[in-house]
Coordinates of C-alpha atoms and ligand atoms in Angstrom, one line a residue:
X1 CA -32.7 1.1 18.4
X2 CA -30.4 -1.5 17.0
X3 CA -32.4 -4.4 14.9
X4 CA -33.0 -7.3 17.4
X5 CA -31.2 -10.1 15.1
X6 CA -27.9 -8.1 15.1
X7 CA -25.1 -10.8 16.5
X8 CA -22.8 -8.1 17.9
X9 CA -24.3 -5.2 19.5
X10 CA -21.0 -3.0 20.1
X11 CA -17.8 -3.6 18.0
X12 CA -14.8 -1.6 18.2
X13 CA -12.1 -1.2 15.9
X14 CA -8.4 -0.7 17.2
X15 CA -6.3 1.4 14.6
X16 CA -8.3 4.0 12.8
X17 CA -6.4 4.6 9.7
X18 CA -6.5 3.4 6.0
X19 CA -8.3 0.4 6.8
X20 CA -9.7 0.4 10.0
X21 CA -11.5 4.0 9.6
X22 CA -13.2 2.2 6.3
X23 CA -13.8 -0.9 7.9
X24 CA -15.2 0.9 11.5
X25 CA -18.1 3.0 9.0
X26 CA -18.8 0.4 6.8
X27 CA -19.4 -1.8 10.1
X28 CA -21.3 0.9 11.3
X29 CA -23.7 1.7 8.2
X30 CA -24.8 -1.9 8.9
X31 CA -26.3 -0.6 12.0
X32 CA -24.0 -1.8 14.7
X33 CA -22.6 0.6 17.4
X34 CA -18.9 0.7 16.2
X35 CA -16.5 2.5 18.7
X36 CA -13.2 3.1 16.8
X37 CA -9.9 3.4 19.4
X38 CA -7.2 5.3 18.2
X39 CA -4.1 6.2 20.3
X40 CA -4.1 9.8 18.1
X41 CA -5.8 12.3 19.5
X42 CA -6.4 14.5 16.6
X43 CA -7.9 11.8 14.2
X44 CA -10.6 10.7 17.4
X45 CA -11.5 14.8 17.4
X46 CA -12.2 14.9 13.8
X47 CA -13.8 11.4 13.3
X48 CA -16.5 12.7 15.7
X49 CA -16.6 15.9 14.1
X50 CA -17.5 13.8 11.0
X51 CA -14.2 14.6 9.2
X52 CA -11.4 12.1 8.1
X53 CA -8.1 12.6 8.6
X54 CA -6.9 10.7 5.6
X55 CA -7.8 10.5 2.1
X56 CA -10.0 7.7 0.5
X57 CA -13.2 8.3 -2.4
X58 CA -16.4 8.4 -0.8
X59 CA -15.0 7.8 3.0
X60 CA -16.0 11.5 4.4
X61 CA -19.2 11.1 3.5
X62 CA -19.5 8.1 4.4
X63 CA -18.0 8.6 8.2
X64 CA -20.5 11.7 8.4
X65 CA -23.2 9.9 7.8
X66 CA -22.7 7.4 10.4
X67 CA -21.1 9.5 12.6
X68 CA -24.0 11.8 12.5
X69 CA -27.1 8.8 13.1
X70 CA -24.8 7.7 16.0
X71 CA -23.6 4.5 14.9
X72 CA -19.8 5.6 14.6
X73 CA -17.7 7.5 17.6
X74 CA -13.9 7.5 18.2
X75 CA -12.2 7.6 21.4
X76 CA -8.6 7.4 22.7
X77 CA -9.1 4.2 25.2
X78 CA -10.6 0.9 24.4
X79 CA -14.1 0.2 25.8
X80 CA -15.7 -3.3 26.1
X81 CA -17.8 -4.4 22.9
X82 CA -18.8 -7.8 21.7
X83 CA -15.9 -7.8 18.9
X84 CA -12.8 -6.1 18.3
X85 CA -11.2 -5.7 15.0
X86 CA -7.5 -4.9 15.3
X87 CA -5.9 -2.9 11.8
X88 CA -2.6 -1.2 13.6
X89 CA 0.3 -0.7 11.5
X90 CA 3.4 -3.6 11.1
X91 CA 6.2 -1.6 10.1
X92 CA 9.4 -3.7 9.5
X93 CA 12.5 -2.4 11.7
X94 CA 15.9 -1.7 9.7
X95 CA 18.4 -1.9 12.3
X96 CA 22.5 -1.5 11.0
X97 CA 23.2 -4.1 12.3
X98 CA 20.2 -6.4 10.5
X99 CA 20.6 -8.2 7.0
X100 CA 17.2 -8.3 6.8
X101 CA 14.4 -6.3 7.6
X102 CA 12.4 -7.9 10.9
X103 CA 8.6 -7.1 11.1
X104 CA 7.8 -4.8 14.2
X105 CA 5.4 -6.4 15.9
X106 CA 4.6 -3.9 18.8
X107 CA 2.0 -1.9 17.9
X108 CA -0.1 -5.0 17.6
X109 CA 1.4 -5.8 20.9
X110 CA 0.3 -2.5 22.3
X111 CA -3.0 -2.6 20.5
X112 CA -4.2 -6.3 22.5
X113 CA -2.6 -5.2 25.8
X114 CA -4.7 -2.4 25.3
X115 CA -8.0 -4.3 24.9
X116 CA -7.3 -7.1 27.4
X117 CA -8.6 -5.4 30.1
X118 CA -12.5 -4.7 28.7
X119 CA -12.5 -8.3 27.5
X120 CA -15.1 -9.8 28.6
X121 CA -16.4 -14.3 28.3
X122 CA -17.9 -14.8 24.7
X123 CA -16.0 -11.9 22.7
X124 CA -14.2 -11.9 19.2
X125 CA -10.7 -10.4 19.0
X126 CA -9.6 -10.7 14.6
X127 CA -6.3 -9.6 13.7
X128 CA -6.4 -7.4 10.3
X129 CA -2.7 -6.4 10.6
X130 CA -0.6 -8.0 7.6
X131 CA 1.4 -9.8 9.8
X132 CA 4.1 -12.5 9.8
X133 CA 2.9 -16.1 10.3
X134 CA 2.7 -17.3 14.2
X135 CA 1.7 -13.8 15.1
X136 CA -2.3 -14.3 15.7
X137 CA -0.8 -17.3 17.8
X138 CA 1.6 -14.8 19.8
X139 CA -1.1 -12.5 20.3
X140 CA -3.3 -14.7 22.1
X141 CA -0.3 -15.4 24.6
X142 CA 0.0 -11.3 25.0
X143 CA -3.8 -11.3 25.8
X144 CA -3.9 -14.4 28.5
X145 CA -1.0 -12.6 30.3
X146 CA -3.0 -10.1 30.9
X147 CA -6.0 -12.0 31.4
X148 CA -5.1 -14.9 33.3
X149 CA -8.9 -15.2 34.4
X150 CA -10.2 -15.9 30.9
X151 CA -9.2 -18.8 28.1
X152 CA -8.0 -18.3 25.1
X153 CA -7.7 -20.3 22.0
X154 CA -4.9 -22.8 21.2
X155 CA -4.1 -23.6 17.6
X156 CA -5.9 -25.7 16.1
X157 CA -7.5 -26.7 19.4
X158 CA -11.2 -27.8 19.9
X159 CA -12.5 -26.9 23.2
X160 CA -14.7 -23.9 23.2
X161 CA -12.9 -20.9 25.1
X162 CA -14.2 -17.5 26.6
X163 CA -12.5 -15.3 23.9
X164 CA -12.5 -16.4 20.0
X165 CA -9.3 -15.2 18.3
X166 CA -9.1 -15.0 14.5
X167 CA -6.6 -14.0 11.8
X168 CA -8.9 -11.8 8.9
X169 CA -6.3 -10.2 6.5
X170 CA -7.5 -6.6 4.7
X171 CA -6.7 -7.3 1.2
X172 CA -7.9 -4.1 -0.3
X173 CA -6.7 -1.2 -2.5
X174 CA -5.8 2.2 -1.4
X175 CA -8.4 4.0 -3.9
X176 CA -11.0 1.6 -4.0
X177 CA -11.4 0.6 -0.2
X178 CA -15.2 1.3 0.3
X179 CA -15.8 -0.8 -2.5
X180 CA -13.8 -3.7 -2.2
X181 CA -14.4 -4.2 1.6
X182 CA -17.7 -4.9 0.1
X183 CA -16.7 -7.3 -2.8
X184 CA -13.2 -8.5 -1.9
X185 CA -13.8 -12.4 -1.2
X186 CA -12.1 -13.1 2.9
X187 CA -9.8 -15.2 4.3
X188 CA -11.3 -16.2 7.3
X189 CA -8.5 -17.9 9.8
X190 CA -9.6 -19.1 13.1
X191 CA -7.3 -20.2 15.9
X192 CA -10.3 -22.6 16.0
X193 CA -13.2 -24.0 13.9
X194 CA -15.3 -22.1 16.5
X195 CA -13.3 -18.9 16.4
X196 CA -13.4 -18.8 12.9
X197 CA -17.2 -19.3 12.7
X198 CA -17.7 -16.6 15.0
X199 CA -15.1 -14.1 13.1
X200 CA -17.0 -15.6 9.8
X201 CA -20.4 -13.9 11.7
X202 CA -18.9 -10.3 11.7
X203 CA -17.9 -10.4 7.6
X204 CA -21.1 -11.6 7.1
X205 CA -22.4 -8.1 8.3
X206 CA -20.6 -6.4 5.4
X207 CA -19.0 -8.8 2.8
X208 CA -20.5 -9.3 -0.4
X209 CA -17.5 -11.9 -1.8
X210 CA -17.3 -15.1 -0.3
X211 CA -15.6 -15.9 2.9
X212 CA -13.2 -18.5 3.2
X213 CA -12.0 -20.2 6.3
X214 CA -9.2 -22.0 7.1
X215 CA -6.1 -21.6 9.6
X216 CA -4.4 -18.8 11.1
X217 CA -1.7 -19.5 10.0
X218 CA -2.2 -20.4 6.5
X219 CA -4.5 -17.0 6.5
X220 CA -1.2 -14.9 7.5
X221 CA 0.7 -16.5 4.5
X222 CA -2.1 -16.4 2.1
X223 CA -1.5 -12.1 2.7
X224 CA 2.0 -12.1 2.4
X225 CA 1.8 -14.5 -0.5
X226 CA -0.6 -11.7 -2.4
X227 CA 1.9 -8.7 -2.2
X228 CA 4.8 -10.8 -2.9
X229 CA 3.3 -12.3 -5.8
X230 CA 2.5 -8.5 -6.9
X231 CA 6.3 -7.5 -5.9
X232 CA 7.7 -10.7 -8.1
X233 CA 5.8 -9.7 -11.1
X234 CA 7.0 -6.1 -10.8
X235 CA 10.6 -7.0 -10.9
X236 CA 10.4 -9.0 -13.5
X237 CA 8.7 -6.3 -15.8
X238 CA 11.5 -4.2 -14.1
X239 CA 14.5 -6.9 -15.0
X240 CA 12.8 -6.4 -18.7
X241 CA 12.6 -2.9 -19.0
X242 CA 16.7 -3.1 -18.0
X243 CA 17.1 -5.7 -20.5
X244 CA 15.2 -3.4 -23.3
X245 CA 17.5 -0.5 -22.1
X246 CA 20.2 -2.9 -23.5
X247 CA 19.2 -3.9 -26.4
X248 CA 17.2 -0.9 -27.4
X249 CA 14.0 -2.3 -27.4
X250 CA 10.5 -0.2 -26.2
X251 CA 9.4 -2.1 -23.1
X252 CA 6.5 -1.0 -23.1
X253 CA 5.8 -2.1 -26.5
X254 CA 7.6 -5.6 -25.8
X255 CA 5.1 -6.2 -22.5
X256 CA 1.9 -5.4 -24.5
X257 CA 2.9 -7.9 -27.3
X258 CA 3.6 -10.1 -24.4
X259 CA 0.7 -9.7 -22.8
X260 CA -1.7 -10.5 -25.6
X261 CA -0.9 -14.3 -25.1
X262 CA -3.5 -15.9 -23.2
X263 CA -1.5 -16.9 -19.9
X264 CA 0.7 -13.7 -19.9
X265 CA -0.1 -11.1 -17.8
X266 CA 3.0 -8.8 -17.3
X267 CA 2.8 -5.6 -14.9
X268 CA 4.5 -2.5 -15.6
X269 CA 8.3 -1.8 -15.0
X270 CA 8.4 1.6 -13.4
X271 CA 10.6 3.9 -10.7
X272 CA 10.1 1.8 -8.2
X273 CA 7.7 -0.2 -5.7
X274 CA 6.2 2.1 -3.1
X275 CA 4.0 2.0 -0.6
X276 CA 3.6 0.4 3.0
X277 CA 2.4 -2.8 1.8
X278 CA 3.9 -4.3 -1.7
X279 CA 7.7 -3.0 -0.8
X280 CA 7.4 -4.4 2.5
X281 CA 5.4 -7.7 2.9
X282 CA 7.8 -9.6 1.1
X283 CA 10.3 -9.0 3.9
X284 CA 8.2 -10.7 6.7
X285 CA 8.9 -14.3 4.2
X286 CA 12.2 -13.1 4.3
X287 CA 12.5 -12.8 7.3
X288 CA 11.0 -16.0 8.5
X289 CA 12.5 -18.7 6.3
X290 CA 15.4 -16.9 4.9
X291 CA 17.4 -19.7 3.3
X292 CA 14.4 -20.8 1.1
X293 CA 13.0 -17.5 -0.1
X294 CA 15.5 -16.5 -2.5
X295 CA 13.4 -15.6 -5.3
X296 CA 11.3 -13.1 -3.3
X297 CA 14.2 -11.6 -1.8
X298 CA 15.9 -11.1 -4.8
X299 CA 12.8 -9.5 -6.3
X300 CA 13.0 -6.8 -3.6
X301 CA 16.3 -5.9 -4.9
X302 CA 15.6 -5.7 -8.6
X303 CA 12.4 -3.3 -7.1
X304 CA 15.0 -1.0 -4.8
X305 CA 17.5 -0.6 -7.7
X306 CA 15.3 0.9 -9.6
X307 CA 15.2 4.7 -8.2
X308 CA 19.1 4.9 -8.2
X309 CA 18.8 3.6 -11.9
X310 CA 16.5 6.9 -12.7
X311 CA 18.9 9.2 -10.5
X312 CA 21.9 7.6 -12.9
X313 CA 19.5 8.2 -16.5
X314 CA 18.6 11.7 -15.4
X315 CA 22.2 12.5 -14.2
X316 CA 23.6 11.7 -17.3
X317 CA 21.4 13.6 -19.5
X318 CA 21.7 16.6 -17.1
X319 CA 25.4 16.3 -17.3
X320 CA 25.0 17.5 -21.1
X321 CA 22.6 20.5 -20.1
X322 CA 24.2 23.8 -19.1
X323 CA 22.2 24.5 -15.6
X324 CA 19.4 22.3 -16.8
X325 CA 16.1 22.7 -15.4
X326 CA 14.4 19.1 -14.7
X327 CA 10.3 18.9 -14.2
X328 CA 9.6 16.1 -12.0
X329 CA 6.1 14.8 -12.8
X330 CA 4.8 13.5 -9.7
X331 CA 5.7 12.6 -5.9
X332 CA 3.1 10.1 -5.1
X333 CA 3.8 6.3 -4.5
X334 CA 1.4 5.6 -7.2
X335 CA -0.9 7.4 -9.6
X336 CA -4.3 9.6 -8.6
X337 CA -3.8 9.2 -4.3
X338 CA -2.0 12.3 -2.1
X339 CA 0.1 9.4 -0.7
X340 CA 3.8 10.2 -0.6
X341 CA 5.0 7.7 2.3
X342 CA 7.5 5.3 1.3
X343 CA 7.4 6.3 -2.6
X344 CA 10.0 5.9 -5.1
X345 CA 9.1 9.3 -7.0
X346 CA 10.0 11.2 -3.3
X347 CA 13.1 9.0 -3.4
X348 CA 14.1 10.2 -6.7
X349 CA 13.9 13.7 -6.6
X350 CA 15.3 14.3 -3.2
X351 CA 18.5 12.4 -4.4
X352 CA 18.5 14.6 -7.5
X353 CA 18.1 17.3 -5.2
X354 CA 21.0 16.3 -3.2
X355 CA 23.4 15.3 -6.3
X356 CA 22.5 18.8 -7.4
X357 CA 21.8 17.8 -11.1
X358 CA 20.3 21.2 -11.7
X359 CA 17.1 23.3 -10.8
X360 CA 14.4 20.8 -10.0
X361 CA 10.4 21.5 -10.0
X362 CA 8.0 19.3 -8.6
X363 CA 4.7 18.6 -9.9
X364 CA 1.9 16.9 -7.6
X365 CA -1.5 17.8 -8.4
X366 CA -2.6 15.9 -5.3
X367 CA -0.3 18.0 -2.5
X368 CA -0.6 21.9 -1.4
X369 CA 2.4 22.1 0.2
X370 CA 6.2 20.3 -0.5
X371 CA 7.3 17.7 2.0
X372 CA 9.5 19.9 4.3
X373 CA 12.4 17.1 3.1
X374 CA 12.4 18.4 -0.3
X375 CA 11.8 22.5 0.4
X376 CA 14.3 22.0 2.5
X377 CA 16.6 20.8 -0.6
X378 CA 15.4 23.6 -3.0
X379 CA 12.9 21.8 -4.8
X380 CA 10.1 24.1 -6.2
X381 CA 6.3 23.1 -5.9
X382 CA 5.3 23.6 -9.7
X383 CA 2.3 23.4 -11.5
X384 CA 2.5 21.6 -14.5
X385 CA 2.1 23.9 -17.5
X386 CA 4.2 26.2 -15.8
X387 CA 6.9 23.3 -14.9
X388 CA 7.0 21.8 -18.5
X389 CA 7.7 25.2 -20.3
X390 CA 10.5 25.5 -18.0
X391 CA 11.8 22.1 -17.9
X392 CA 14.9 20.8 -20.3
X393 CA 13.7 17.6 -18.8
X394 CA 10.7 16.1 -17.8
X395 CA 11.3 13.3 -15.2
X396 CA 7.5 11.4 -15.4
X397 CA 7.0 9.4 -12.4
X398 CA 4.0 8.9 -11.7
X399 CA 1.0 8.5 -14.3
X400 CA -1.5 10.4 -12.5
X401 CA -4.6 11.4 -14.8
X402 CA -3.6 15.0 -15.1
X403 CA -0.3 13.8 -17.0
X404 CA -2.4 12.0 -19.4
X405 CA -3.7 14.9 -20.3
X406 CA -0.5 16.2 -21.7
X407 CA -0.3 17.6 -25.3
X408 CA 2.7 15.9 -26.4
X409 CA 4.0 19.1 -28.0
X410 CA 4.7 20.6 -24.5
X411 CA 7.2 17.9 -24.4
X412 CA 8.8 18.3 -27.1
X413 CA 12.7 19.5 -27.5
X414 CA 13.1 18.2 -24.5
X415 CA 15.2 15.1 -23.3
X416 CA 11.9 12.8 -21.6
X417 CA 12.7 9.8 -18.8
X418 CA 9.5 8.1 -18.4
X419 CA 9.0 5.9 -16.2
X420 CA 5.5 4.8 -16.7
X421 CA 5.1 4.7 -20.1
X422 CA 3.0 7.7 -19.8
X423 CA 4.1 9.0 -23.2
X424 CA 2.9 6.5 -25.7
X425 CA -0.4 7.0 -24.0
X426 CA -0.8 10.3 -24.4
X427 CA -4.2 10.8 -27.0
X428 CA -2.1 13.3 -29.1
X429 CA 1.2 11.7 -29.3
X430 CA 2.6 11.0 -32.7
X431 CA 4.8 7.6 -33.7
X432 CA 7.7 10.3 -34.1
X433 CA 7.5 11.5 -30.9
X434 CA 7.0 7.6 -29.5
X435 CA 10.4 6.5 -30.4
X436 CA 11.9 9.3 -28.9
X437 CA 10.7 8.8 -25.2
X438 CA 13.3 7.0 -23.4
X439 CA 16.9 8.9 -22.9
X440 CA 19.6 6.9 -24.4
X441 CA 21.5 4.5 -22.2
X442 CA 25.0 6.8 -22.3
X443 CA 26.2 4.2 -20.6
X444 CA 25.8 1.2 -22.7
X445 CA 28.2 -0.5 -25.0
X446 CA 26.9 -1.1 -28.4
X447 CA 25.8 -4.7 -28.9
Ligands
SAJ501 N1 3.5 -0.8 -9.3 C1 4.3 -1.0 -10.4 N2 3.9 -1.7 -11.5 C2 2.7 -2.3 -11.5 C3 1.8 -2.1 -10.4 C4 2.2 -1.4 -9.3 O1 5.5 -0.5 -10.4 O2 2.3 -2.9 -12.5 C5 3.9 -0.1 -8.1 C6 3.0 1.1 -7.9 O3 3.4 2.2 -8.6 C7 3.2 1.3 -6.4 C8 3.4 -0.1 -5.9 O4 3.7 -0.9 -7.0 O5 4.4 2.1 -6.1 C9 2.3 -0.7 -5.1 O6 1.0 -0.3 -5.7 P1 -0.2 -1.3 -6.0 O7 -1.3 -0.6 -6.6 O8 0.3 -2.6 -6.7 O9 -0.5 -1.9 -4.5 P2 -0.9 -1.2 -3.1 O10 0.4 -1.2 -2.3 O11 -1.6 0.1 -3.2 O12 -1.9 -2.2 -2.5 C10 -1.5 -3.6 -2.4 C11 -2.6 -4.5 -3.0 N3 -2.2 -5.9 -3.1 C12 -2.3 -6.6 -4.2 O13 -2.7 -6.1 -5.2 C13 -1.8 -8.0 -4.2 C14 -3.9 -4.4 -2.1 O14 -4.9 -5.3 -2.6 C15 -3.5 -4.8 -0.7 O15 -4.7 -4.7 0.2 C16 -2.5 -3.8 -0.2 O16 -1.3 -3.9 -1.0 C17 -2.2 -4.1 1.3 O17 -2.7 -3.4 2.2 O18 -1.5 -5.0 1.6

């Protein structure tokens, strides 16, 4: 039996994967019925086996638990429910022909075509999908074309409508998902003050931070505006770390000098920005007021050069190896997650691979298996000892945990391109060894 004061008493999720899986079983272990809808058939069979079909700390048990009391089942086709939270992918589409990158919008299309039929007077439909701004606007067109029969918000309108339409970004990190669902504050953006006071009900059920409400729109921007911020601040430790190339300066060194003044707060340079969220976000400004987003534009291309600029340091130090053997330390777009999609370490190695710099090993304590992309190129699977008393270079790109655990003197004699800054971390390293981390810059002039 569901407690009587419950305000929804079904609520489905549409999009069953990073976030909406988390989302759908932390819904549910507040003892709401949660149906979670998604389109792939494998990942409904082993969510109500009580198995996840992705990786996140603490979700399997979680799902099983639920699962298991009844709260949380998956199915392929939406059913009617009280509220329907929608977390579908956004990719952005990269046509030939396209200067910049144009958000694709249809799998949120498909998603509320999907539920418009079930909907029923008095439900909640919240967008989750980062998404450009206008989009929670366009969706509630998409829904009354199929639903004629019911109303639907207007922006910024005030009459009361059948079905309340909200724009609730995820905000939360890959890694740490169950726990800041919880304690992440939310931007709560109603089409409507009543929409968002209804959208503000279902947070309540889970959210421990505060929720904060204010327009669709503006709530659409406020998400872009976090990863873009995030992607700025990145280039600009990456601009540095080209600068230090230049003037042989550790930029590691320089950013935590930097940092120590109170209003600095620098992030790390590194191979690249990866991911499906940071990389991309900044695009759907782009894409929407082109002439006046300059500065976030131009970020992205400082963040893209980056892996060719690795290829370029590792090529020339290969190029003075006879058949060098390069260990590649990491795959993964960032450290400690099995995540390879969209990463700059995958990037790297497979144009090394196809530059044939020399015999490459791979080393990804989170992976079994090699991407069939790299395989196919000759890269070996390695495990790590094994890999670094073969290398004659260690490419580190990624500073998972298991590299910090390095002894410095399996590094040494060999030519090291660090990425991270993974070196001067290492508990045993020396101050000898520390100066001798970064290859030189063969190609630059003295100054
Ligand atoms: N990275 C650097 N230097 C840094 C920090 C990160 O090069 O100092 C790189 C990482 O290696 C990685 C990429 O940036 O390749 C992105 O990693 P991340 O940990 O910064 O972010 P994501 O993509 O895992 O998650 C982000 C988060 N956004 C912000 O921190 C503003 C998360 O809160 C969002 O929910 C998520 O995007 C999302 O779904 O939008």
């Amino acid at each position: 039996m569901l407690p009587r004061n419950l305000p929804f008493s079904r609520i489905s999720v549409v999009g069953l994967g990073y976030i909406g899986l988390p989302t759908a079983a932390i819904l549910a272990s507040t003892g709401v019925e949660v149906v979670g809808v998604d389109i792939r058939q494998s990942a409904v069979a082993a969510i109500n086996a009580g198995r996840i079909h992705i990786y996140e700390p603490g979700l399997e048990n979680l799902v099983k638990r639920v699962v298991d009391a009844g709260l949380l089942r998956a199915a392929t086709l939406p059913e009617p429910a009280d509220a329907f939270v929608i977390a579908v992918p956004t990719p952005f589409s990269e046509g030939p022909e396209q200067l910049t990158p144009e958000p694709d919008l249809s799998f949120i299309r498909a998603a509320a075509e999907s539920i418009a039929p079930v909907l029923k007077s008095g439900d909640l439909v919240i967008l989750e999908s980062t998404s450009p701004v206008g989009t929670t606007e366009k969706m509630a067109q998409w829904l009354q074309a199929v639903r004629p029969d019911l109303s639907f918000p207007q922006p910024g309108g005030t009459v009361v409508t059948d079905i309340h339409i909200a724009y609730c970004p995820e905000r939360v990190l890959p890694g740490r998902v169950l726990e800041e669902l919880v304690t992440n504050d939310r931007i709560i953006g109603g089409l409507s003050d009543t929409c968002s006071t209804a959208a503000m009900g279902l947070y309540h059920l889970f959210v421990e931070g505060d929720c904060i409400v204010t327009d669709a729109r503006t709530a659409e921007l406020t998400k872009l505006t976090e990863n873009a911020y995030r992607d700025v601040n990145i280039a600009f430790a990456n601009e540095m770390a080209l600068i230090c190339d230049r003037l042989d300066i550790d930029v590691w060194e320089l950013i935590r000098l930097a940092n120590r003044h109170p209003r600095v707060r620098i992030l790390n340079p590194g191979p690249g920005v990866g991911g499906h969220c940071i990389a991309v976000d900044p695009w759907f400004i782009v894409s929407s007021a082109p002439q006046q987003a300059k500065l976030i534009a131009q970020a992205r291309a400082v963040n893209d050069s980056r892996p060719p600029y690795v290829v370029s340091q590792v090529e020339q130090t290969a190029r003075t190896i006879d058949n060098p053997v390069i260990a590649c330390l990491g795959l993964a777009f960032k450290p400690d997650i099995d995540d390879l999609r969209e990463s700059p370490a995958m990037l790297v190695v497979k144009q090394l691979a196809s530059k044939h710099c020399g015999t490459l090993l791979a080393v990804e304590p989170n992976i079994q298996a090699l991407p069939p992309e790299l395989s196919a190129l000759g890269v070996e699977l390695a495990q790590l000892d094994a890999a670094l008393a073969r290398a004659d270079i260690a490419v580190i790109l990624v500073d998972h945990k298991e590299f910090l655990a390095i002894d410095a003197k399996q590094l040494s004699g060999k030519a090291v391109i660090d990425t991270r800054g993974l070196v001067s971390r290492l508990t045993n390293n020396t101050d000898v060894f520390r100066h001798s981390v970064s290859v030189p810059d063969l190609t630059r002039e003295s100054v």
